[in-house]
Tab-separated table of C-alpha atoms and ligand atoms in Angstrom:
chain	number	residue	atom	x	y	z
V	1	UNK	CA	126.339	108.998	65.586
V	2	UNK	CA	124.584	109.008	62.555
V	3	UNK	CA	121.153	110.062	61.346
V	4	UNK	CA	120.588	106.051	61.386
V	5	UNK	CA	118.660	105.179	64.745
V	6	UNK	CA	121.297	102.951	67.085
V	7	UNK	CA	120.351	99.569	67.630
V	8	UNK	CA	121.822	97.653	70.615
V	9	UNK	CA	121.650	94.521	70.766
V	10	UNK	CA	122.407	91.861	73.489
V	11	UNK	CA	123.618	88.420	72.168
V	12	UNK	CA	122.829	86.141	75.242
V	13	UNK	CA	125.179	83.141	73.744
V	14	UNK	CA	124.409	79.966	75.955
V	15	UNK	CA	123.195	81.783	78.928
V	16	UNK	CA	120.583	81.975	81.138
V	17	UNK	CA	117.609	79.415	81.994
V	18	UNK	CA	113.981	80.973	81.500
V	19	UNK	CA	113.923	82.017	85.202
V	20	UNK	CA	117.145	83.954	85.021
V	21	UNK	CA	116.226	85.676	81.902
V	22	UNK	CA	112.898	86.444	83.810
V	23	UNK	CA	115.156	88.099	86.669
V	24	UNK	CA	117.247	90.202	83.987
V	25	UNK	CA	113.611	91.330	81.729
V	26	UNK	CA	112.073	92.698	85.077
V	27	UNK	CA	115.263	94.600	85.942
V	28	UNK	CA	115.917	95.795	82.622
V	29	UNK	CA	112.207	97.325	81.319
V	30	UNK	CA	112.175	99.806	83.978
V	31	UNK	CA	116.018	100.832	82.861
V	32	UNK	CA	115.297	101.534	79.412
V	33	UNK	CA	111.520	102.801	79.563
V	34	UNK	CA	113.207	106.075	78.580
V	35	UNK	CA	115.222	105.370	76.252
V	36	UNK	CA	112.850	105.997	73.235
V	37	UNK	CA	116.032	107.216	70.874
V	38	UNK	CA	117.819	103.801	70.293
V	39	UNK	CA	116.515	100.333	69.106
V	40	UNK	CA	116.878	97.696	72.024
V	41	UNK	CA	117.266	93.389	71.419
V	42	UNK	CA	117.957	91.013	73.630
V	43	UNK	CA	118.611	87.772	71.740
V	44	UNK	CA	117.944	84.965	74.273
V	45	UNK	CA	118.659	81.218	73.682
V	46	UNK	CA	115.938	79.003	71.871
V	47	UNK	CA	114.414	78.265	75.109
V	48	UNK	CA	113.789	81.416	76.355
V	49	UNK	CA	112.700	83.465	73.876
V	50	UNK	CA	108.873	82.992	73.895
V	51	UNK	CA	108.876	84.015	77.414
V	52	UNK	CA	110.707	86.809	76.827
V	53	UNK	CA	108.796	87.888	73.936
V	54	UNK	CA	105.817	87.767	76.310
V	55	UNK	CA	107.521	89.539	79.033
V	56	UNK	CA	108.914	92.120	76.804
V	57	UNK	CA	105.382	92.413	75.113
V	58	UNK	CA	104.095	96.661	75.037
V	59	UNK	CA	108.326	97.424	75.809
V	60	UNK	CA	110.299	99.264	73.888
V	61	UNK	CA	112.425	95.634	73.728
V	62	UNK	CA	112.564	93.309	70.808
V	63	UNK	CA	113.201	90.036	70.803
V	64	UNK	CA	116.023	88.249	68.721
V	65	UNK	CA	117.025	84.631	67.740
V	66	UNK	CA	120.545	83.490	67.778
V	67	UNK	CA	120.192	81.048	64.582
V	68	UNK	CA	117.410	79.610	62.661
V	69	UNK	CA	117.696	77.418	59.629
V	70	UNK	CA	117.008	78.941	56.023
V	71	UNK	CA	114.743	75.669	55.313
V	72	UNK	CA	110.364	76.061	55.884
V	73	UNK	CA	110.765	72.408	57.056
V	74	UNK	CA	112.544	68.856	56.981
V	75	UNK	CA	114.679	66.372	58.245
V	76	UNK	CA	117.249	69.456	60.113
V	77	UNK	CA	117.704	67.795	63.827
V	78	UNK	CA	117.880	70.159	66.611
V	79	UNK	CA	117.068	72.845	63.875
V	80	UNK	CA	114.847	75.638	64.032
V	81	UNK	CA	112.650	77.585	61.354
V	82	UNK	CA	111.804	81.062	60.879
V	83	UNK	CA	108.120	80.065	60.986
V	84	UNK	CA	109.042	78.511	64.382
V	85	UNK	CA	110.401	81.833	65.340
V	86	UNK	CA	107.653	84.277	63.667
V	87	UNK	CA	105.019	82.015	65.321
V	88	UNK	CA	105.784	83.268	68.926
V	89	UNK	CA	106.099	87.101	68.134
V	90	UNK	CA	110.383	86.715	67.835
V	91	UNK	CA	110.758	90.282	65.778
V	92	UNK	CA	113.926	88.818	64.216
V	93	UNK	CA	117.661	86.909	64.133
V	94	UNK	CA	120.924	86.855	64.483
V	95	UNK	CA	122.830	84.916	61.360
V	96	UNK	CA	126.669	84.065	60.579
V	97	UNK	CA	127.771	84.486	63.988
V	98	UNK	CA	131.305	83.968	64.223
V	99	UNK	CA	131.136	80.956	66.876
V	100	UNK	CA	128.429	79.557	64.828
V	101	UNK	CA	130.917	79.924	61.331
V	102	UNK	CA	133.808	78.446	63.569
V	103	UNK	CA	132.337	75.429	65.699
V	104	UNK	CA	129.139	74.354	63.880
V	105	UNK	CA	131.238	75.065	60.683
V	106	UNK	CA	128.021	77.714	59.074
V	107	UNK	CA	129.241	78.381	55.254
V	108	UNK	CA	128.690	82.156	53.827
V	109	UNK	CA	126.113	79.984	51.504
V	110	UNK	CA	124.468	78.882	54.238
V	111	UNK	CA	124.254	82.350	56.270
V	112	UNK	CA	122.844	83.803	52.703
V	113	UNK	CA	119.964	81.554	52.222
V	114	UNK	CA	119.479	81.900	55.869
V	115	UNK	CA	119.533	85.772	55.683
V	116	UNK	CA	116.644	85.568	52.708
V	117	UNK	CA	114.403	83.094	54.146
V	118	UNK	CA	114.620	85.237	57.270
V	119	UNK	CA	113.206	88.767	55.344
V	120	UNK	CA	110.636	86.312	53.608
V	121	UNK	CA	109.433	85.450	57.002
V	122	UNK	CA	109.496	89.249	58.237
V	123	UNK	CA	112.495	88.315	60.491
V	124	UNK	CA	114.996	91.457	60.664
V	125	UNK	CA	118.740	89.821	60.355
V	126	UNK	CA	121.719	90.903	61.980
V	127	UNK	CA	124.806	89.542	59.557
V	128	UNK	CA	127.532	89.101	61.465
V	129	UNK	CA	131.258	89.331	59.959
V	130	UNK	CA	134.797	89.391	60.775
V	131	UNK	CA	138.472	88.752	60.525
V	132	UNK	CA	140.571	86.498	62.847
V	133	UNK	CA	143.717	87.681	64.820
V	134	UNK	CA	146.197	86.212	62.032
V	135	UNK	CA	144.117	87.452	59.044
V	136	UNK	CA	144.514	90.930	60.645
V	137	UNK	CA	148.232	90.674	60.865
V	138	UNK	CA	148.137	89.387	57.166
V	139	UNK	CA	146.722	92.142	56.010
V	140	UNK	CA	143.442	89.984	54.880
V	141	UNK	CA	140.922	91.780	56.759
V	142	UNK	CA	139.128	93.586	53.567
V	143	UNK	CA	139.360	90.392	51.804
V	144	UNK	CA	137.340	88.378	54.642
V	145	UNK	CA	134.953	91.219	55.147
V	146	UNK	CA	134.138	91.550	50.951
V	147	UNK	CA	133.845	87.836	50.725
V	148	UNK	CA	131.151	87.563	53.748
V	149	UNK	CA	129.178	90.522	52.783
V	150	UNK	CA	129.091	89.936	49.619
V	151	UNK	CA	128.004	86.394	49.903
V	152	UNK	CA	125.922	86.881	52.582
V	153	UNK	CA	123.687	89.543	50.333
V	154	UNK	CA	123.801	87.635	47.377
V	155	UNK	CA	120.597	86.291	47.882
V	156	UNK	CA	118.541	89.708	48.345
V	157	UNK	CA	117.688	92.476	46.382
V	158	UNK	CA	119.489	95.434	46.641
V	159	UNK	CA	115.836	97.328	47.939
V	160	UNK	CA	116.268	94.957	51.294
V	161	UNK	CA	118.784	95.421	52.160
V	162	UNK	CA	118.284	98.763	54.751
V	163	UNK	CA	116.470	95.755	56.355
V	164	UNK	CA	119.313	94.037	57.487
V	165	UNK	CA	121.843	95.202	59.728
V	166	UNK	CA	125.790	94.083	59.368
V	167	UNK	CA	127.820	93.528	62.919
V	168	UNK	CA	131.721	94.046	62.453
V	169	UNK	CA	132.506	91.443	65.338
V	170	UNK	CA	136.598	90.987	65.138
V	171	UNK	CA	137.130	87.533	66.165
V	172	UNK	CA	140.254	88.887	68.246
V	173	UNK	CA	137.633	91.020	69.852
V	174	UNK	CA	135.238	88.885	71.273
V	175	UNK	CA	134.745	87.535	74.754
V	176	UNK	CA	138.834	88.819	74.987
V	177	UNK	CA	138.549	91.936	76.828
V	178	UNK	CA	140.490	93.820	73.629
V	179	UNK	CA	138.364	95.842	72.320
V	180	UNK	CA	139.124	97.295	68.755
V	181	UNK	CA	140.719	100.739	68.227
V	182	UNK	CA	138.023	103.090	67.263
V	183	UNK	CA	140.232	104.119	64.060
V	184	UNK	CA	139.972	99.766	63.473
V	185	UNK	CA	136.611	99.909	63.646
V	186	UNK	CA	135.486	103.039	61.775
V	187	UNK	CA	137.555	102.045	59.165
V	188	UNK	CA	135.750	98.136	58.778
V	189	UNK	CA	133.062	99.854	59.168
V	190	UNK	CA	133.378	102.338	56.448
V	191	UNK	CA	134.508	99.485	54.264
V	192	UNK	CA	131.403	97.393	54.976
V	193	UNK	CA	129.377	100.833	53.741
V	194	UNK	CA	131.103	101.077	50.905
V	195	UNK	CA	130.810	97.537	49.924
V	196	UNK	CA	127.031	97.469	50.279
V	197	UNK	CA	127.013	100.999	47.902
V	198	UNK	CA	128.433	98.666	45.488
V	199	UNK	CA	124.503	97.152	45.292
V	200	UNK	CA	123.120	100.705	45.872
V	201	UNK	CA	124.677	103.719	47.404
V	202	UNK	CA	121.242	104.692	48.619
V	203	UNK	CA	120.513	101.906	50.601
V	204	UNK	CA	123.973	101.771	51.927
V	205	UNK	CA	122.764	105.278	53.813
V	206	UNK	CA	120.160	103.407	55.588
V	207	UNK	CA	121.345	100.036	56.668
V	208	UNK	CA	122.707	99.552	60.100
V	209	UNK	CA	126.299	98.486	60.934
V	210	UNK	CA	127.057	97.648	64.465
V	211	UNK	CA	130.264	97.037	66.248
V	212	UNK	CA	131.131	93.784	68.067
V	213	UNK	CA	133.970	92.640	70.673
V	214	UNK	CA	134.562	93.261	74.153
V	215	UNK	CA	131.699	96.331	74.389
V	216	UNK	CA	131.838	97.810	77.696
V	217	UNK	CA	129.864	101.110	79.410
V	218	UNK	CA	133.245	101.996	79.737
V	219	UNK	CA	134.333	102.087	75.571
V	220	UNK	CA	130.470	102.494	74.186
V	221	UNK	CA	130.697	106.300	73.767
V	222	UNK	CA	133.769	106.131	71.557
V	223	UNK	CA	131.975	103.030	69.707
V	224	UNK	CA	129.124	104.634	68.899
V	225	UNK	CA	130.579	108.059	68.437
V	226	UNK	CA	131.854	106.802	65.185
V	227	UNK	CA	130.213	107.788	62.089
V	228	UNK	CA	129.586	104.554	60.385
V	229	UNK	CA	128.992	102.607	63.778
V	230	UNK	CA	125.117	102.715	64.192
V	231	UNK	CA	125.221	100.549	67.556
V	232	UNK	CA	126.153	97.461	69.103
V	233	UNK	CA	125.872	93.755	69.493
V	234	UNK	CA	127.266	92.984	73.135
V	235	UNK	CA	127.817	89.396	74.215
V	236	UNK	CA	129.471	89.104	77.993
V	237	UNK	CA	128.081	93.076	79.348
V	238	UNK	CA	124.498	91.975	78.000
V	239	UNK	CA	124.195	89.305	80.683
V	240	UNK	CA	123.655	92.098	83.432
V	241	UNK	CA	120.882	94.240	83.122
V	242	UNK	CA	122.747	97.130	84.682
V	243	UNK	CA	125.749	97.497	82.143
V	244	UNK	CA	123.241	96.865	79.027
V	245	UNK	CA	121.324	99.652	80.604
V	246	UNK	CA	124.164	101.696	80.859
V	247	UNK	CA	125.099	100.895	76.806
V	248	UNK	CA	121.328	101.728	75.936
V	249	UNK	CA	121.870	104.904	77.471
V	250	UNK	CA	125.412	105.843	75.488
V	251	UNK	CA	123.475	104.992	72.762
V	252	UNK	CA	120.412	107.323	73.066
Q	301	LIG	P1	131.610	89.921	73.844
Q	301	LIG	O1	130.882	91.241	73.986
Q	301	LIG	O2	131.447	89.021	75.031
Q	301	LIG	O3	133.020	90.111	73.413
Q	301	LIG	O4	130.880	89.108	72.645
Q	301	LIG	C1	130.660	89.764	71.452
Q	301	LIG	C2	129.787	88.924	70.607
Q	301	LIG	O5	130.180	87.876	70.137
Q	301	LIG	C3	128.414	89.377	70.372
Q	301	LIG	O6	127.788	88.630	69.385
């Protein structure tokens, strides 16, 4: 692990009504009320986030979005602002999810106006990148990495961007069980780093890059033991309180 503080953060996906994330905040608090070395999100869906930004309130939790849109206002059905989200206390945002890229069809354009309206509203972003299963085996992975983090930035300066933090997520990885090889990782990692020195080698120091894809108490201490992997975004283990405890604790 790096001098860069972990962050580990719980992407909730489509789960969990307001009374089951109730059950999962009261179990949770009490879990990582120690764990002062590490940066903990949950990112809940739309409907559940202002009361778990007021159970969370005083914690050592923060409180993500899974999506906003990059507009203050307008004609955007079933869209959400980062007003909207800044409004109830929500300390920041996931953007460029993979499922979001794939199914809703989210452009890198649209992920990097996104990603700047969200630092203009105070929102901290979590960019989230990564190759599918056949652009691996095509050898394409550094070109779809470049070509998302590069676009993605485009629309910040280069002095914001140790606010935002980049997850690796490997398509192949996620909700699949197969985990990336730590070797796989460290190495998109490292690539990511050296992509964002390209704005400013300084800032490339201080930004965050998590891994994401099948994170497990089980694989977390190689994950994190990596030295350009600065935490985690879990999807399926952050639904119980227990094993995102347990991945808090790797962590710090
Ligand atoms: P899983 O941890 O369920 O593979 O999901 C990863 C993910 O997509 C987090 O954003």
């Amino acid at each position: 692990m790096s001098a860069r503080r972990p962050l580990i953060a719980g992407n909730w996906k489509m789960h969990k009504t307001v009374a089951e994330a109730e059950a999962f905040i009261q179990r949770l608090l009490p879990l990582v009320y120690a764990s002062d070395a590490a940066d903990v999100v949950i990112c809940p869906p739309f409907t559940a986030l202002a009361a778990m930004v007021d159970s969370a309130r005083g914690s050592r939790v923060q409180v993500y979005a899974q999506n906003m849109h990059h507009a203050p206002a307008g004609a955007f059905t079933g869209e959400i602002s980062a007003a909207m989200l800044t409004e109830i206390d929500v300390d920041g945002v996931i953007l460029g999810h993979s499922e979001r890229r794939e199914l809703c069809g989210e452009t890198d354009r649209a992920v990097a106006l996104k990603l700047a309206a969200a630092l203009d509203a105070g929102l901290e972003p979590i960019l989230c990148v990564g190759e599918t299963e056949a652009e691996r085996e095509q050898g394409e992975t550094e070109r779809k990495l470049r070509h998302q983090v590069q676009e993605g930035l485009s629309k910040i300066g280069a002095e914001r961007l140790p606010e935002v933090a980049i997850a690796y997520e490997p398509i192949w990885a996620i909700g699949t069980g197969k985990v990336a090889e730590p070797e796989q990782a460290q190495d998109a990692a490292a690539f990511i780093r050296a992509l964002v020195a390209g704005r400013s080698p300084e800032q490339a120091q201080r930004l965050r890059i998590l891994y994401g894809g099948s994170v497990t108490p089980e694989n977390a201490t190689d994950l994190l033991a990596l030295p350009d992997i600065d935490g985690a975004l879990v999807g399926g283990a952050s639904l119980d309180a227990d094993a995102f405890a347990a991945i808090v604790g790797v962590a710090s």
